[in-house]
Amino acid sequence: NLYFTIAFISLIVLGILFALVCFLNIDIIINALCQTTNIIPLVKDYFTAYIIGIPFIFLIMGLSYFVRVDGKPNMAFQALLLANIVNLILDFVYISIFNLGIFGAGLATSTGFIVGTLYLMRYFFMDDRTMKIVGLAKYKISTIFTYLKDILILGFSSSSSQLFLTINLLVFNNVIGSLMDD
C-alpha cells in the first residue's frame, strides 16, 4: 500500500510538473519537433490543447498497471478503450461542429484521457480492491524516498519503453522531414 500510495502521488506530481515544463517551454519544444516552419502554428495549436491532458495521461498509464496487477485487467483495458473512443468522437465534434481545427484535435485527445482516467478512478471505490491509499505522515521522509527510489528503479524498464519510442519517432520524423526538404 505504501508503494501504491507513493507511486500514485508521484504520478500526479510528475504529470503536473511535466505539463508545466511543457507549457513554459512550448516554443522550444515545438522548434525541436518541427523541421518545417510552416507547420509550427498547427503544432503549437495541437500541443497547447494536448498539454491539458498530460497529467491525466500519466495517471491513466501508471494507474492501469496497478489495476491490472490487482486482478482487474478488463478495467484498465476499458479505460484506455474509452479514452480512445471519446477522442475519436470528440475529434469530429470539436473539429467539424465547433470548428476548432487542430486545436480541437488536441483538445479531443486531452478530453479522452481525462474521461478514461475518471473511469479508471472508480477503482478507488471498489470494495474488492487490495491496494489502498495510506497516510504518509506516519512514515519518515527517508523511508518515503527509499520507496520512491525503488519505484523509479523497478519501473524504469516499462516506462523507458515509452520514452525511447518517443525519441525514436522524433528522430525518424526529423530524418524524413529533412529528406523531404531536399
Coordinates of N, CA and C in Angstrom, one line a residue:
N1 N 0.8 -1.2 0.0 CA 0.0 0.0 0.0 C 0.9 1.3 0.0
L2 N 2.0 1.2 0.7 CA 2.9 2.4 0.7 C 3.5 2.6 -0.7
Y3 N 3.9 1.5 -1.4 CA 4.4 1.6 -2.8 C 3.3 2.3 -3.6
F4 N 2.1 1.7 -3.5 CA 0.9 2.2 -4.3 C 0.7 3.7 -4.1
T5 N 0.7 4.1 -2.8 CA 0.4 5.5 -2.5 C 1.5 6.4 -3.0
I6 N 2.7 6.0 -2.8 CA 3.8 6.9 -3.3 C 3.8 7.0 -4.8
A7 N 3.6 5.8 -5.5 CA 3.5 5.8 -6.9 C 2.4 6.7 -7.4
F8 N 1.2 6.6 -6.8 CA 0.1 7.4 -7.2 C 0.3 8.9 -7.1
I9 N 0.8 9.3 -5.9 CA 1.1 10.7 -5.7 C 2.2 11.2 -6.6
S10 N 3.2 10.3 -6.9 CA 4.3 10.7 -7.8 C 3.8 10.9 -9.2
L11 N 2.8 10.0 -9.6 CA 2.2 10.2 -11.0 C 1.5 11.5 -11.1
I12 N 0.8 11.9 -10.1 CA 0.1 13.2 -10.1 C 1.1 14.4 -10.1
V13 N 2.1 14.3 -9.3 CA 3.1 15.4 -9.2 C 3.9 15.5 -10.5
L14 N 4.4 14.3 -11.0 CA 5.2 14.3 -12.2 C 4.3 14.8 -13.4
G15 N 3.1 14.4 -13.5 CA 2.2 14.8 -14.6 C 2.0 16.3 -14.6
I16 N 1.8 16.8 -13.4 CA 1.6 18.3 -13.4 C 2.9 19.0 -13.7
L17 N 4.0 18.6 -13.1 CA 5.3 19.2 -13.4 C 5.7 19.1 -14.9
F18 N 5.4 17.9 -15.5 CA 5.7 17.8 -16.9 C 4.9 18.7 -17.8
A19 N 3.6 18.8 -17.4 CA 2.7 19.7 -18.2 C 3.2 21.2 -18.0
L20 N 3.6 21.5 -16.8 CA 4.0 22.9 -16.5 C 5.3 23.2 -17.3
V21 N 6.3 22.2 -17.3 CA 7.5 22.4 -18.1 C 7.2 22.5 -19.5
C22 N 6.3 21.7 -20.0 CA 5.9 21.8 -21.5 C 5.3 23.2 -21.8
F23 N 4.4 23.6 -20.9 CA 3.7 24.9 -21.1 C 4.7 26.0 -21.1
L24 N 5.6 26.0 -20.2 CA 6.6 27.1 -20.0 C 7.7 27.1 -21.1
N25 N 7.9 25.9 -21.8 CA 8.9 25.8 -22.8 C 8.3 25.4 -24.1
I26 N 7.0 25.7 -24.4 CA 6.3 25.3 -25.5 C 7.0 25.6 -26.8
D27 N 7.5 26.8 -26.9 CA 8.2 27.2 -28.2 C 9.5 26.4 -28.4
I28 N 10.2 26.2 -27.4 CA 11.5 25.4 -27.5 C 11.2 24.0 -27.9
I29 N 10.1 23.4 -27.3 CA 9.8 22.0 -27.7 C 9.3 21.9 -29.1
I30 N 8.4 22.9 -29.5 CA 7.9 22.9 -30.9 C 9.0 23.1 -31.9
N31 N 9.9 23.9 -31.6 CA 11.0 24.1 -32.5 C 11.9 22.9 -32.7
A32 N 12.0 22.1 -31.6 CA 12.8 20.9 -31.6 C 12.0 19.8 -32.4
L33 N 10.7 19.9 -32.4 CA 9.9 18.9 -33.1 C 9.7 19.2 -34.5
C34 N 9.7 20.4 -34.9 CA 9.3 20.9 -36.2 C 10.5 21.3 -37.0
Q35 N 10.7 20.6 -38.2 CA 11.7 21.0 -39.1 C 11.2 22.0 -40.1
T36 N 10.0 22.0 -40.3 CA 9.3 22.9 -41.3 C 8.6 24.0 -40.6
T37 N 9.0 25.2 -40.8 CA 8.4 26.3 -40.1 C 6.9 26.6 -40.4
N38 N 6.4 26.2 -41.6 CA 5.0 26.5 -41.9 C 4.0 25.6 -41.1
I39 N 4.5 24.6 -40.4 CA 3.6 23.8 -39.6 C 3.7 24.1 -38.1
I40 N 4.6 25.0 -37.8 CA 4.7 25.4 -36.4 C 3.4 25.9 -35.7
P41 N 2.7 26.8 -36.4 CA 1.4 27.2 -35.8 C 0.4 26.1 -35.5
L42 N 0.4 25.1 -36.4 CA -0.5 24.0 -36.3 C -0.1 23.1 -35.1
V43 N 1.2 22.8 -35.0 CA 1.8 22.0 -33.9 C 1.5 22.7 -32.6
K44 N 1.7 24.1 -32.6 CA 1.5 24.8 -31.3 C 0.0 24.8 -30.9
D45 N -0.9 24.9 -31.8 CA -2.3 24.8 -31.5 C -2.6 23.4 -30.9
Y46 N -2.1 22.3 -31.5 CA -2.4 21.0 -31.1 C -1.8 20.8 -29.7
F47 N -0.5 21.1 -29.6 CA 0.3 20.9 -28.4 C -0.3 21.7 -27.2
T48 N -0.8 22.9 -27.4 CA -1.3 23.7 -26.4 C -2.5 23.0 -25.7
A49 N -3.4 22.4 -26.6 CA -4.5 21.7 -26.0 C -4.1 20.3 -25.4
Y50 N -3.1 19.7 -26.0 CA -2.6 18.4 -25.5 C -2.0 18.5 -24.1
I51 N -1.4 19.6 -23.8 CA -0.7 19.8 -22.5 C -1.7 19.7 -21.4
I52 N -3.0 20.1 -21.6 CA -4.0 20.0 -20.6 C -4.2 18.5 -20.1
G53 N -4.0 17.6 -21.1 CA -4.3 16.2 -20.7 C -3.0 15.5 -20.2
I54 N -1.9 16.1 -20.2 CA -0.7 15.4 -19.8 C -0.8 14.8 -18.4
P55 N -1.2 15.5 -17.4 CA -1.3 14.8 -16.0 C -2.2 13.6 -16.1
F56 N -3.3 13.6 -16.9 CA -4.2 12.5 -17.0 C -3.6 11.3 -17.7
I57 N -2.7 11.6 -18.7 CA -2.0 10.6 -19.4 C -1.1 9.8 -18.4
F58 N -0.4 10.6 -17.6 CA 0.5 10.0 -16.6 C -0.4 9.1 -15.7
L59 N -1.5 9.6 -15.2 CA -2.3 8.8 -14.3 C -2.9 7.6 -14.9
I60 N -3.5 7.7 -16.1 CA -4.1 6.5 -16.7 C -3.1 5.4 -17.1
M61 N -2.0 5.8 -17.5 CA -1.0 4.8 -17.9 C -0.4 4.2 -16.7
G62 N -0.1 5.0 -15.7 CA 0.5 4.4 -14.4 C -0.4 3.6 -13.6
L63 N -1.6 4.2 -13.4 CA -2.6 3.5 -12.6 C -3.1 2.2 -13.2
S64 N -3.1 2.2 -14.6 CA -3.6 1.0 -15.2 C -2.7 -0.2 -14.9
Y65 N -1.4 0.0 -14.7 CA -0.5 -1.1 -14.2 C -1.0 -1.7 -12.9
F66 N -1.3 -0.8 -11.9 CA -1.7 -1.3 -10.6 C -3.1 -2.0 -10.7
V67 N -4.0 -1.4 -11.5 CA -5.3 -2.0 -11.6 C -5.2 -3.4 -12.2
R68 N -4.3 -3.6 -13.2 CA -4.1 -4.9 -13.8 C -3.6 -5.9 -12.8
V69 N -2.6 -5.5 -12.0 CA -2.0 -6.3 -11.0 C -3.0 -6.7 -10.0
D70 N -3.9 -5.9 -9.7 CA -4.9 -6.1 -8.7 C -6.1 -7.0 -9.2
G71 N -5.9 -7.6 -10.4 CA -6.9 -8.6 -10.9 C -8.0 -7.9 -11.7
K72 N -7.8 -6.7 -12.2 CA -8.8 -6.0 -12.9 C -8.3 -5.6 -14.3
P73 N -7.7 -6.5 -15.1 CA -7.2 -6.1 -16.4 C -8.2 -5.6 -17.3
N74 N -9.5 -6.0 -17.2 CA -10.5 -5.5 -18.1 C -10.8 -4.1 -17.8
M75 N -10.7 -3.7 -16.6 CA -11.0 -2.3 -16.2 C -9.9 -1.4 -16.8
A76 N -8.7 -1.8 -16.8 CA -7.6 -1.0 -17.4 C -7.8 -0.9 -18.9
F77 N -8.1 -2.0 -19.5 CA -8.4 -2.0 -20.9 C -9.6 -1.1 -21.3
Q78 N -10.6 -1.2 -20.5 CA -11.8 -0.4 -20.8 C -11.5 1.1 -20.7
A79 N -10.7 1.4 -19.7 CA -10.4 2.9 -19.5 C -9.6 3.4 -20.7
L80 N -8.7 2.6 -21.2 CA -7.9 3.1 -22.4 C -8.8 3.0 -23.6
L81 N -9.6 2.0 -23.8 CA -10.6 2.0 -24.9 C -11.5 3.2 -24.9
L82 N -12.1 3.5 -23.7 CA -13.0 4.6 -23.5 C -12.3 5.9 -23.9
A83 N -11.0 6.1 -23.5 CA -10.3 7.3 -23.8 C -10.1 7.5 -25.3
N84 N -9.9 6.4 -26.0 CA -9.7 6.4 -27.5 C -11.1 6.7 -28.2
I85 N -12.1 6.1 -27.7 CA -13.4 6.3 -28.3 C -13.9 7.7 -28.1
V86 N -13.7 8.2 -26.9 CA -14.1 9.6 -26.6 C -13.2 10.5 -27.5
N87 N -12.0 10.2 -27.7 CA -11.1 11.0 -28.5 C -11.6 11.0 -30.0
L88 N -12.0 9.9 -30.5 CA -12.5 9.8 -31.9 C -13.8 10.6 -32.0
I89 N -14.7 10.4 -31.1 CA -16.0 11.1 -31.2 C -15.8 12.6 -31.1
L90 N -15.0 13.0 -30.1 CA -14.8 14.5 -29.9 C -13.9 15.1 -31.0
D91 N -13.1 14.3 -31.7 CA -12.4 14.8 -32.9 C -13.4 15.4 -33.9
F92 N -14.4 14.6 -34.1 CA -15.5 15.0 -35.0 C -16.2 16.2 -34.5
V93 N -16.6 16.2 -33.2 CA -17.4 17.2 -32.6 C -16.6 18.5 -32.6
Y94 N -15.4 18.5 -32.0 CA -14.6 19.7 -31.9 C -14.1 20.3 -33.2
I95 N -13.8 19.4 -34.2 CA -13.3 19.9 -35.5 C -14.4 20.3 -36.4
S96 N -15.4 19.4 -36.6 CA -16.4 19.6 -37.6 C -17.6 20.5 -37.1
I97 N -18.0 20.3 -35.8 CA -19.2 21.0 -35.4 C -18.7 22.4 -34.7
F98 N -17.7 22.4 -33.9 CA -17.3 23.6 -33.2 C -16.2 24.4 -34.0
N99 N -15.7 23.8 -35.1 CA -14.7 24.4 -36.0 C -13.5 24.8 -35.2
L100 N -13.0 24.0 -34.3 CA -11.8 24.3 -33.5 C -10.5 23.9 -34.2
G101 N -10.6 23.2 -35.4 CA -9.4 22.9 -36.1 C -8.5 21.9 -35.4
I102 N -7.2 22.1 -35.6 CA -6.2 21.2 -35.0 C -6.2 21.4 -33.5
F103 N -6.5 22.6 -32.9 CA -6.7 22.8 -31.5 C -7.7 21.8 -31.0
G104 N -8.8 21.6 -31.7 CA -9.9 20.7 -31.3 C -9.4 19.3 -31.3
A105 N -8.5 18.9 -32.2 CA -8.0 17.5 -32.2 C -7.1 17.3 -30.9
G106 N -6.3 18.3 -30.5 CA -5.6 18.2 -29.3 C -6.5 18.2 -28.1
L107 N -7.5 19.0 -28.1 CA -8.5 19.0 -27.0 C -9.3 17.7 -26.9
A108 N -9.6 17.1 -28.1 CA -10.2 15.8 -28.1 C -9.4 14.7 -27.4
T109 N -8.1 14.8 -27.7 CA -7.1 13.8 -27.1 C -7.1 14.0 -25.6
S110 N -7.0 15.2 -25.2 CA -6.9 15.5 -23.7 C -8.2 15.1 -23.1
T111 N -9.3 15.4 -23.7 CA -10.6 15.1 -23.1 C -10.8 13.6 -23.0
G112 N -10.3 12.9 -24.0 CA -10.4 11.4 -24.0 C -9.6 10.8 -22.8
F113 N -8.4 11.3 -22.6 CA -7.6 10.8 -21.4 C -8.2 11.3 -20.1
I114 N -8.8 12.4 -20.0 CA -9.5 12.8 -18.8 C -10.6 11.9 -18.5
V115 N -11.5 11.6 -19.5 CA -12.6 10.7 -19.3 C -12.1 9.3 -18.9
G116 N -11.1 8.8 -19.6 CA -10.6 7.5 -19.3 C -10.0 7.4 -17.9
T117 N -9.3 8.4 -17.5 CA -8.8 8.5 -16.1 C -9.9 8.5 -15.1
L118 N -10.9 9.3 -15.3 CA -12.0 9.3 -14.4 C -12.7 8.0 -14.3
Y119 N -12.8 7.3 -15.4 CA -13.4 5.9 -15.4 C -12.5 5.0 -14.6
L120 N -11.2 5.1 -14.7 CA -10.3 4.2 -14.0 C -10.2 4.6 -12.5
M121 N -10.6 5.8 -12.2 CA -10.6 6.2 -10.8 C -11.7 5.5 -10.0
R122 N -12.6 4.9 -10.7 CA -13.6 4.1 -10.0 C -13.0 3.0 -9.1
Y123 N -11.8 2.6 -9.5 CA -11.0 1.6 -8.8 C -11.0 1.9 -7.3
F124 N -10.9 3.2 -6.9 CA -10.7 3.6 -5.5 C -12.0 3.4 -4.7
F125 N -13.1 3.2 -5.4 CA -14.4 3.0 -4.7 C -14.9 1.5 -4.7
M126 N -14.0 0.6 -5.2 CA -14.4 -0.8 -5.3 C -14.1 -1.4 -3.9
D127 N -15.0 -2.2 -3.5 CA -14.8 -2.9 -2.2 C -13.8 -4.1 -2.3
D128 N -13.6 -4.7 -3.5 CA -12.8 -5.8 -3.6 C -11.3 -5.5 -4.0
R129 N -11.0 -4.2 -4.0 CA -9.6 -3.9 -4.4 C -8.7 -4.2 -3.2
T130 N -7.4 -4.5 -3.5 CA -6.5 -4.8 -2.5 C -5.5 -3.7 -2.1
M131 N -5.4 -2.8 -3.1 CA -4.4 -1.7 -2.8 C -5.2 -0.4 -2.3
K132 N -4.7 0.2 -1.3 CA -5.3 1.3 -0.7 C -4.3 2.5 -0.5
I133 N -4.8 3.7 -0.6 CA -4.0 4.9 -0.3 C -3.8 4.9 1.2
V134 N -2.6 5.1 1.7 CA -2.3 5.2 3.1 C -1.7 6.6 3.4
G135 N -1.9 7.0 4.6 CA -1.3 8.3 5.0 C 0.2 8.3 5.1
L136 N 0.8 9.3 4.6 CA 2.3 9.3 4.6 C 2.9 9.9 5.8
A137 N 2.0 10.6 6.6 CA 2.5 11.4 7.7 C 3.2 10.5 8.8
K138 N 2.8 9.2 8.9 CA 3.4 8.3 9.9 C 4.7 7.7 9.5
Y139 N 5.2 8.0 8.2 CA 6.4 7.5 7.8 C 7.5 8.5 7.7
K140 N 8.7 8.1 8.0 CA 9.9 9.0 7.9 C 10.1 9.4 6.4
I141 N 10.5 10.6 6.2 CA 10.8 11.1 4.9 C 11.8 10.2 4.2
S142 N 12.8 9.7 4.9 CA 13.8 8.8 4.4 C 13.2 7.5 3.9
T143 N 12.2 7.0 4.6 CA 11.5 5.8 4.2 C 10.7 6.0 2.9
I144 N 10.1 7.1 2.8 CA 9.3 7.5 1.6 C 10.3 7.6 0.4
F145 N 11.4 8.2 0.6 CA 12.4 8.4 -0.5 C 13.0 7.0 -0.9
T146 N 13.2 6.2 0.0 CA 13.7 4.8 -0.3 C 12.7 4.1 -1.1
Y147 N 11.4 4.2 -0.8 CA 10.4 3.5 -1.6 C 10.3 4.2 -3.0
L148 N 10.4 5.5 -3.0 CA 10.4 6.2 -4.3 C 11.5 5.8 -5.2
K149 N 12.7 5.6 -4.6 CA 13.8 5.1 -5.4 C 13.6 3.7 -5.9
D150 N 13.0 2.9 -5.1 CA 12.7 1.5 -5.6 C 11.7 1.6 -6.7
I151 N 10.7 2.4 -6.6 CA 9.7 2.6 -7.7 C 10.4 3.0 -9.0
L152 N 11.3 4.0 -8.9 CA 11.9 4.5 -10.1 C 12.8 3.5 -10.7
I153 N 13.5 2.7 -9.9 CA 14.4 1.7 -10.4 C 13.6 0.5 -11.1
L154 N 12.6 0.1 -10.3 CA 11.8 -1.1 -10.8 C 10.9 -0.7 -12.0
G155 N 10.5 0.6 -12.1 CA 9.6 1.0 -13.1 C 10.3 1.5 -14.3
F156 N 11.6 1.7 -14.3 CA 12.3 2.3 -15.4 C 12.1 1.5 -16.7
S157 N 12.2 0.2 -16.6 CA 12.2 -0.6 -17.9 C 10.9 -0.4 -18.6
S158 N 9.8 -0.5 -17.9 CA 8.5 -0.3 -18.6 C 8.2 1.1 -19.0
S159 N 8.6 2.1 -18.2 CA 8.3 3.5 -18.6 C 9.3 3.9 -19.6
S160 N 10.5 3.4 -19.6 CA 11.5 3.8 -20.6 C 11.1 3.4 -22.0
S161 N 10.4 2.4 -22.2 CA 10.0 1.9 -23.5 C 9.2 3.1 -24.2
Q162 N 8.3 3.7 -23.4 CA 7.5 4.9 -24.0 C 8.5 6.0 -24.3
L163 N 9.4 6.3 -23.5 CA 10.4 7.3 -23.7 C 11.2 7.1 -25.0
F164 N 11.7 5.9 -25.1 CA 12.5 5.5 -26.2 C 11.7 5.5 -27.5
L165 N 10.5 5.1 -27.4 CA 9.6 5.1 -28.6 C 9.4 6.6 -29.1
T166 N 9.2 7.4 -28.1 CA 9.0 8.9 -28.4 C 10.3 9.4 -29.1
I167 N 11.5 9.1 -28.5 CA 12.7 9.6 -29.1 C 12.9 9.0 -30.5
N168 N 12.6 7.7 -30.7 CA 12.6 7.0 -32.0 C 11.8 7.8 -33.0
L169 N 10.5 8.1 -32.6 CA 9.6 8.8 -33.5 C 10.1 10.2 -33.9
L170 N 10.7 10.9 -32.9 CA 11.3 12.2 -33.1 C 12.4 12.1 -34.1
V171 N 13.3 11.2 -33.9 CA 14.4 11.1 -34.8 C 14.0 10.7 -36.3
F172 N 13.1 9.8 -36.4 CA 12.6 9.4 -37.7 C 11.8 10.5 -38.4
N173 N 11.0 11.3 -37.6 CA 10.3 12.4 -38.2 C 11.3 13.5 -38.7
N174 N 12.3 13.7 -37.9 CA 13.3 14.7 -38.3 C 14.1 14.3 -39.6
V175 N 14.4 13.0 -39.6 CA 15.1 12.4 -40.8 C 14.2 12.6 -42.0
I176 N 12.9 12.1 -41.9 CA 12.0 12.2 -43.0 C 11.8 13.6 -43.4
G177 N 11.6 14.5 -42.4 CA 11.4 15.9 -42.7 C 12.6 16.5 -43.5
S178 N 13.8 16.2 -43.1 CA 14.9 16.7 -43.8 C 15.1 16.2 -45.2
L179 N 14.7 14.9 -45.4 CA 14.7 14.3 -46.7 C 13.7 14.9 -47.6
M180 N 12.6 15.3 -47.1 CA 11.5 15.9 -47.9 C 11.9 17.3 -48.3
D181 N 12.7 18.0 -47.5 CA 13.1 19.4 -47.8 C 14.1 19.4 -49.0
D182 N 14.8 18.3 -49.2 CA 15.8 18.2 -50.3 C 15.2 18.1 -51.6

